[in-house]
Amino acid sequence: MSKEISIGLLGSGTVGTGVVRVLKENADDIAKKVGGRIAIKKILVRDISKKREYLEDIQLTDNADDILNDPEIDIVVELLGGQHPAREYMLKAMENGKHVVTANKDVVAQFGHDLFDMAEAKGVDFKFEASVGGGIPIITPLKECLTGNRISEIMGIVNGTTNYMLTKMTEDGSDYASILKEAQAMGYAEANPAADVEGWDAARKAVILASIGFNTRINLEQVSVEGITHIEPADINYANELGYVIKLLAVAKDYGEKGVNVRVHPVFLPSSHPLAAVKDVFNAIFLRGNAIGDAMFYGRGAGSLPTASAVVADIIGEARNIVSDVHSVIGCTCYNSRAFCPIEETESSYYVRLHVDDEPGVLGSIATAFGESGVSLKSVIQTRKVGVHAEIVAVTHVVQHRNLQKAADVLQGLKVVDSIRSIIRVEEN
Ligand SMILES: NC(=O)c1ccc[n+]([C@@H]2O[C@H](COP(=O)([O-])OP(=O)(O)OC[C@H]3O[C@@H](n4cnc5c(N)ncnc54)[C@H](OP(=O)(O)O)[C@@H]3O)[C@@H](O)[C@H]2O)c1
């Protein structure tokens, strides 16, 4: 076991510190698994004067070139976050012949192709297991264990903040604003929560999952993104009454000749669906393959040690390659060029909640508006008064999104309709 593999970390915050801990605490086992020891040679941070637990015996630097240009470093592990300079540092590391491991979904979703191109040109490896689902293994399973399948559908709860918030709204009956404050106080939501609550964090992960699952390059700009900011306690209650729970899902579906569609939005999920049981900050990815059938991957989608688990697995995989003097045979897997199915052509059943004038004949005009737009209704319930208005909830049969939008436009124009409070897709088992 004479070989030593040198790594350099870019960043030692939440994940970086976890990576150092796992590599140190499991060092003897890891060395046996690899056939050589993994040594952390240097770590890049912004502030080298800051006191840091677990890092006392490791050289810190605030100059990225100390790592990127160090000929002794075999693997660069990028854990800075954000797009820049993370992207440029990874490209430079590859240019200098180093393998790269990252947890950075922002860079992988937006610039994955640049990084794969550079990795191929330089004969190095690029790994990013931790970029989706934190500690949950999903990139390697998709690329390796499930590669014999044709994947038709991926649905993921891939954002812990919003899953925590929706769980609390469901269990405590609280409204969005107060749960957001609670999530911020507990450190589950950032001071600026936009990326989480507006669905963009999930969208980046959806891009990565769909690109690998469908073997075709998906761009973030193609993805329809809707967050949870408009979900009201009334929606949570109706979901519950009708036998569903509301979850924010990253959805990637194969529509055959129409292409593939990727989107993020809240969904009414049947309470019996495996994803409905995924609560709090937990994440899960549910997928359907033509050989395996349904499968679900569940676990902690964030956190220092869970995320480090995935990063360290990538480091170990690469270290094994170095010891055996081989490099990964699986690079970019986007060998297809699938069309993107526009959101208007996707189909779903929908829940629509309206506030309308409380007078005779209103239900009839609403049913006509739906019918004339090509939307057939499965059920309509008028349950309560909200101020001077009546609240109506309609659940549609499976219809094209385009028709549902048409119906919403017509309804919005009706004199008897005060407001459309919510439109949420309904997923059936
Ligand atoms: N946190 C999670 O649970 C989680 C889960 C999955 C994936 N990820 C991904 O993992 C990556 C790291 O996340 P994190 O939560 O560990 O971030 P973090 O706690 O903010 O840590 C970032 C680290 O990078 C350093 N840094 C940032 N910009 C720098 C720059 N321009 N030059 C030098 N050093 C710089 C910081 O230095 P200082 O220490 O001096 O400030 C810090 O050590 C991100 O891509 C994130 O999306 C995180």
XYZ file of C-alpha atoms and ligand atoms in Angstrom:
477
model
C 0.000 0.000 0.000
C 2.789 2.423 -0.919
C 0.818 4.699 -3.204
C -0.362 8.062 -1.840
C -3.073 9.995 -3.674
C -2.922 13.747 -3.115
C -6.054 15.806 -3.165
C -6.688 19.532 -2.935
C -9.975 20.915 -1.638
C -11.431 24.149 -2.961
C -13.542 25.279 0.000
C -14.001 23.981 3.488
C -17.407 25.123 4.661
C -20.286 22.794 5.527
C -19.436 20.113 2.954
C -15.656 20.603 2.872
C -15.391 20.104 6.637
C -17.548 16.974 6.339
C -15.254 15.610 3.633
C -12.184 16.187 5.825
C -13.921 14.455 8.753
C -14.953 11.395 6.732
C -11.527 11.063 5.100
C -9.825 11.317 8.518
C -12.237 9.213 10.589
C -12.414 6.392 8.028
C -8.824 6.745 6.788
C -7.674 3.183 7.533
C -10.670 1.532 5.873
C -10.510 3.895 2.917
C -6.800 3.155 2.430
C -7.578 -0.571 2.259
C -10.426 -0.015 -0.170
C -8.274 2.170 -2.402
C -4.967 0.340 -2.073
C -3.239 3.569 -1.068
C -3.671 6.477 1.326
C -5.566 9.631 0.402
C -3.747 12.727 1.650
C -5.387 16.170 1.775
C -2.486 18.338 0.685
C -4.042 21.811 0.682
C -7.384 23.538 1.131
C -8.473 26.797 -0.476
C -10.547 29.122 1.711
C -11.363 32.829 1.577
C -10.130 33.608 5.070
C -7.070 31.657 6.218
C -7.083 33.335 9.640
C -10.473 31.825 10.599
C -10.225 29.095 13.273
C -11.437 25.782 11.812
C -12.206 22.500 13.508
C -10.687 19.296 11.968
C -8.306 21.305 9.748
C -5.545 22.094 12.269
C -2.929 19.906 10.543
C -3.824 20.812 6.937
C -2.211 23.595 4.908
C -4.700 26.363 4.063
C -4.308 28.831 1.230
C -6.275 31.762 -0.144
C -4.629 31.421 -3.568
C -6.372 28.872 -5.830
C -3.231 28.475 -7.991
C -1.422 26.904 -5.034
C -3.730 23.928 -5.633
C -4.564 24.167 -9.337
C -0.882 24.428 -10.349
C 0.521 21.967 -7.808
C 1.896 19.051 -9.879
C 1.645 16.681 -6.897
C -2.147 17.069 -6.556
C -4.036 14.309 -8.405
C -7.655 15.209 -7.590
C -9.216 18.647 -7.109
C -12.434 18.638 -5.054
C -14.529 21.742 -5.698
C -16.748 22.686 -2.734
C -16.945 26.474 -3.068
C -20.504 26.795 -4.383
C -21.801 29.321 -6.923
C -20.941 29.385 -10.614
C -17.844 31.582 -10.580
C -14.978 31.143 -9.969
C -15.922 27.464 -9.349
C -16.345 26.744 -13.085
C -13.051 28.412 -14.040
C -11.130 26.658 -11.247
C -12.468 23.254 -12.318
C -11.565 23.910 -15.963
C -8.060 24.988 -14.969
C -7.603 21.938 -12.761
C -8.538 19.700 -15.706
C -6.306 21.643 -18.061
C -3.493 20.880 -15.643
C -4.293 17.156 -15.847
C -6.193 16.798 -12.557
C -9.364 14.791 -12.007
C -12.237 16.853 -10.618
C -14.936 15.995 -8.074
C -17.662 18.529 -7.247
C -20.926 18.896 -5.294
C -21.881 22.006 -7.275
C -25.296 21.626 -9.001
C -25.180 25.233 -10.260
C -22.083 24.588 -12.351
C -23.006 21.037 -13.405
C -26.504 22.113 -14.564
C -25.279 25.193 -16.437
C -21.790 24.272 -17.620
C -21.655 20.473 -17.413
C -20.930 20.177 -21.143
C -17.876 22.530 -20.945
C -16.498 20.457 -18.100
C -17.112 17.144 -19.850
C -15.516 18.485 -23.042
C -12.436 19.601 -21.126
C -12.271 16.314 -19.179
C -12.367 14.358 -22.430
C -9.786 16.584 -24.110
C -7.403 16.211 -21.180
C -8.077 12.532 -20.425
C -9.239 13.195 -16.868
C -12.415 12.311 -14.944
C -15.256 14.527 -13.774
C -17.560 13.286 -10.988
C -20.511 14.999 -9.294
C -22.513 12.464 -7.261
C -23.241 15.009 -4.479
C -24.738 17.585 -6.853
C -28.199 15.945 -6.656
C -29.777 14.469 -3.536
C -26.816 15.196 -1.194
C -25.950 11.828 0.338
C -28.398 9.816 -1.784
C -26.627 7.773 -4.473
C -28.434 8.611 -7.716
C -25.954 9.784 -10.390
C -23.880 6.583 -10.268
C -26.968 4.350 -10.065
C -28.410 6.083 -13.140
C -25.134 5.944 -15.067
C -24.162 2.420 -14.036
C -26.611 0.219 -12.124
C -29.697 1.221 -14.172
C -27.961 1.725 -17.487
C -29.665 -1.344 -18.997
C -33.042 0.390 -18.673
C -34.890 2.902 -20.774
C -36.028 5.459 -18.200
C -39.500 6.879 -18.874
C -40.033 9.004 -15.804
C -38.136 10.570 -12.924
C -39.896 12.392 -10.073
C -37.876 13.789 -7.229
C -38.277 15.600 -3.967
C -34.872 17.202 -4.304
C -35.156 20.330 -2.169
C -35.152 19.778 1.595
C -36.173 23.335 2.501
C -39.456 23.243 0.601
C -40.191 19.673 1.671
C -39.714 20.715 5.289
C -42.021 23.704 4.781
C -44.765 21.702 3.041
C -44.543 18.979 5.702
C -44.979 21.556 8.469
C -47.824 23.293 6.617
C -49.545 19.903 6.329
C -48.935 18.758 9.900
C -49.323 22.045 11.809
C -51.774 23.858 9.553
C -49.533 26.947 9.547
C -49.323 29.368 6.647
C -46.415 29.788 4.244
C -45.026 33.010 5.787
C -44.802 31.723 9.356
C -43.304 28.375 8.293
C -40.689 30.182 6.200
C -39.670 32.209 9.280
C -39.433 29.012 11.334
C -37.359 27.281 8.633
C -34.997 30.273 8.545
C -34.644 30.246 12.349
C -33.770 26.516 12.240
C -31.167 27.028 9.503
C -33.204 25.015 6.943
C -33.900 28.074 4.775
C -31.481 30.793 3.728
C -32.009 34.491 4.582
C -32.788 34.883 0.877
C -34.886 31.761 0.247
C -35.733 32.502 -3.409
C -33.669 29.691 -4.980
C -35.441 27.127 -2.806
C -39.030 28.401 -2.553
C -39.247 29.522 -6.190
C -38.070 26.108 -7.394
C -34.716 27.018 -9.018
C -32.590 24.772 -6.824
C -34.850 21.835 -7.740
C -34.757 22.878 -11.408
C -30.948 22.628 -11.537
C -31.124 19.142 -10.056
C -33.906 18.239 -12.511
C -31.631 19.281 -15.399
C -28.884 16.960 -14.148
C -31.214 14.011 -13.478
C -33.054 14.341 -16.802
C -29.857 14.750 -18.855
C -28.473 11.536 -17.394
C -31.772 9.647 -17.262
C -32.708 10.404 -20.878
C -29.116 10.575 -22.219
C -29.832 13.936 -23.799
C -28.663 17.413 -22.880
C -31.341 19.475 -21.118
C -30.805 23.211 -20.590
C -32.061 25.085 -17.548
C -33.780 27.608 -19.867
C -36.074 24.823 -21.164
C -37.393 23.899 -17.735
C -40.772 25.297 -16.533
C -40.323 26.303 -12.921
C -42.983 27.003 -10.326
C -42.296 27.141 -6.583
C -44.411 26.918 -3.454
C -44.881 30.624 -2.624
C -48.553 30.594 -3.668
C -49.589 27.500 -1.691
C -52.215 28.441 0.903
C -53.459 26.443 3.923
C -56.751 25.948 2.017
C -54.877 23.989 -0.709
C -53.203 21.815 1.928
C -56.603 21.133 3.532
C -58.330 20.256 0.249
C -55.432 17.966 -0.666
C -55.845 16.197 2.643
C -59.653 15.910 2.256
C -59.284 14.471 -1.240
C -56.636 11.905 -0.187
C -53.489 13.682 -1.396
C -50.445 15.528 -0.040
C -48.804 18.510 -1.731
C -45.124 18.038 -2.663
C -42.759 20.156 -4.743
C -41.495 17.795 -7.434
C -38.789 17.887 -10.058
C -40.425 15.965 -12.901
C -38.816 14.562 -16.047
C -41.026 12.573 -18.398
C -40.521 10.942 -21.743
C -43.394 11.759 -24.141
C -42.114 9.545 -26.938
C -42.010 11.265 -30.328
C -42.991 14.602 -28.768
C -39.727 14.504 -26.815
C -38.956 14.819 -23.138
C -40.295 17.408 -20.746
C -38.628 18.627 -17.551
C -40.389 20.818 -15.015
C -40.633 21.755 -11.360
C -43.959 22.446 -9.673
C -46.103 21.526 -6.686
C -48.179 18.380 -7.166
C -51.161 16.756 -5.426
C -49.685 13.280 -4.798
C -51.920 10.404 -3.679
C -51.197 9.694 0.008
C -50.342 6.118 -1.011
C -47.562 7.216 -3.431
C -44.076 6.308 -2.117
C -42.980 9.964 -2.411
C -45.884 11.091 -0.206
C -44.172 9.497 2.803
C -40.994 11.572 2.318
C -41.153 14.188 5.056
C -39.196 17.093 6.554
C -35.785 17.752 4.999
C -35.512 14.259 3.505
C -35.177 13.867 -0.261
C -36.176 11.015 -2.550
C -35.986 10.234 -6.242
C -38.602 7.945 -7.734
C -38.043 6.592 -11.232
C -39.492 4.166 -13.703
C -37.361 2.006 -15.991
C -38.539 -0.515 -18.562
C -36.640 -3.334 -16.854
C -36.543 -2.430 -13.165
C -40.087 -0.997 -13.030
C -40.509 1.493 -10.186
C -37.584 2.291 -7.898
C -37.028 4.898 -5.216
C -33.861 6.327 -3.682
C -34.356 7.942 -0.278
C -32.153 9.734 2.224
C -30.659 12.979 3.422
C -30.452 15.486 0.613
C -28.071 17.861 2.375
C -25.914 18.319 5.445
C -22.217 18.130 6.164
C -21.671 14.386 6.588
C -24.412 13.057 4.251
C -23.131 15.225 1.407
C -19.545 14.319 2.295
C -20.553 10.649 1.959
C -21.234 11.202 -1.755
C -18.176 13.422 -2.317
C -15.858 10.926 -0.613
C -17.316 8.087 -2.699
C -16.326 10.002 -5.831
C -12.851 10.674 -4.400
C -12.402 6.988 -3.535
C -13.593 5.935 -7.005
C -11.078 8.241 -8.601
C -8.295 7.212 -6.211
C -8.912 3.563 -7.124
C -8.574 4.482 -10.800
C -5.274 6.221 -10.091
C -3.922 3.247 -8.132
C -4.912 0.887 -10.960
C -3.617 3.348 -13.570
C -6.930 3.476 -15.451
C -9.471 6.193 -15.914
C -13.219 6.148 -15.852
C -14.835 4.615 -18.919
C -18.056 6.560 -18.326
C -17.834 10.211 -19.249
C -20.656 12.301 -20.639
C -23.689 10.064 -21.294
C -25.695 12.569 -23.405
C -25.348 10.580 -26.639
C -28.949 11.322 -27.757
C -30.391 14.520 -29.088
C -34.022 14.337 -27.971
C -36.625 16.981 -28.764
C -37.982 18.956 -25.818
C -41.738 18.498 -25.412
C -43.263 21.938 -24.691
C -45.114 22.254 -21.395
C -48.344 23.102 -23.300
C -48.356 19.575 -24.756
C -47.916 17.768 -21.458
C -50.974 16.223 -19.865
C -52.212 16.033 -16.331
C -55.238 16.144 -14.143
C -55.556 19.503 -12.309
C -56.976 20.914 -9.087
C -58.394 24.424 -9.551
C -59.570 26.568 -6.627
C -61.686 29.632 -7.371
C -63.385 32.429 -5.466
C -66.651 33.319 -7.191
C -69.809 35.367 -6.669
C -72.201 33.553 -4.379
C -75.257 33.531 -6.631
C -77.333 31.035 -8.630
C -76.034 29.918 -12.030
C -72.344 30.462 -11.244
C -71.488 26.765 -11.198
C -73.071 26.433 -14.652
C -70.966 29.262 -16.154
C -67.811 27.770 -14.677
C -68.579 24.301 -16.025
C -69.239 25.852 -19.450
C -65.912 27.723 -19.392
C -64.060 24.490 -18.684
C -66.080 22.511 -21.240
C -65.618 25.024 -24.074
C -61.842 24.959 -23.477
C -61.750 21.171 -23.858
C -61.377 20.476 -20.136
C -63.686 17.836 -18.681
C -64.307 17.863 -14.958
C -64.049 14.868 -12.668
C -65.545 16.618 -9.640
C -66.654 20.055 -8.470
C -67.173 20.950 -4.852
C -68.470 24.168 -3.357
C -67.597 23.985 0.297
C -67.396 27.293 2.075
C -67.818 31.039 1.982
C -64.726 33.227 2.048
C -65.887 36.762 2.871
C -68.578 37.633 0.320
C -67.375 34.948 -2.107
C -68.024 31.250 -2.460
C -65.051 28.895 -2.809
C -65.244 26.302 -5.555
C -62.797 23.462 -6.088
C -62.753 21.617 -9.392
C -60.672 18.537 -10.210
C -60.275 17.857 -13.931
C -59.786 14.660 -15.866
C -56.387 14.300 -17.604
C -56.182 17.217 -20.067
C -53.548 19.010 -22.113
C -51.837 21.836 -20.235
C -52.671 24.108 -23.185
C -56.428 23.526 -22.649
C -56.165 24.091 -18.944
C -54.444 27.426 -19.591
C -57.195 28.320 -22.067
C -59.841 27.505 -19.434
C -57.981 29.593 -16.833
C -57.936 32.586 -19.219
C -61.669 32.237 -19.901
C -62.476 31.828 -16.195
C -60.394 34.881 -15.313
C -62.493 36.912 -17.759
C -65.871 35.835 -16.290
C -67.668 38.533 -14.290
C -68.705 35.993 -11.645
C -65.111 34.882 -10.973
C -63.323 37.023 -8.402
C -59.997 35.134 -8.503
C -58.322 31.855 -9.369
C -56.573 31.091 -6.094
C -54.642 27.983 -7.210
C -54.001 25.620 -10.056
C -52.026 22.521 -9.045
C -51.353 19.349 -11.013
C -52.765 16.098 -9.661
C -50.604 13.001 -10.044
C -52.420 9.684 -10.027
C -50.786 6.404 -8.959
N -24.471 22.359 2.355
C -25.080 21.257 1.875
O -25.779 20.546 2.597
C -24.880 20.869 0.439
C -25.539 19.729 -0.073
C -25.310 19.329 -1.398
C -24.467 20.083 -2.198
N -23.862 21.207 -1.663
C -22.989 21.971 -2.535
O -21.676 21.920 -1.992
C -20.973 23.120 -2.293
C -20.422 23.727 -1.003
O -21.504 24.047 -0.140
P -21.273 24.454 1.391
O -22.619 24.425 2.029
O -20.177 23.639 1.993
O -20.775 25.979 1.251
P -20.152 26.914 2.377
O -20.443 26.374 3.735
O -20.575 28.303 2.076
O -18.573 26.795 2.140
C -17.910 27.370 1.071
C -16.411 27.290 1.266
O -15.776 27.792 0.111
C -14.898 28.874 0.451
N -15.008 29.847 -0.633
C -16.141 30.270 -1.244
N -15.839 31.105 -2.270
C -14.495 31.200 -2.303
C -13.576 31.899 -3.131
N -13.992 32.666 -4.138
N -12.257 31.740 -2.891
C -11.833 30.957 -1.857
N -12.651 30.264 -1.046
C -13.956 30.390 -1.267
C -15.364 29.390 1.792
O -14.252 29.967 2.462
P -14.376 30.560 3.965
O -14.548 29.358 4.845
O -13.097 31.263 4.220
O -15.578 31.456 3.962
C -15.876 28.092 2.450
O -14.815 27.392 3.052
C -21.987 24.010 -3.022
O -21.829 23.862 -4.410
C -23.334 23.443 -2.610
O -24.364 23.663 -3.550
C -24.053 21.600 -0.395
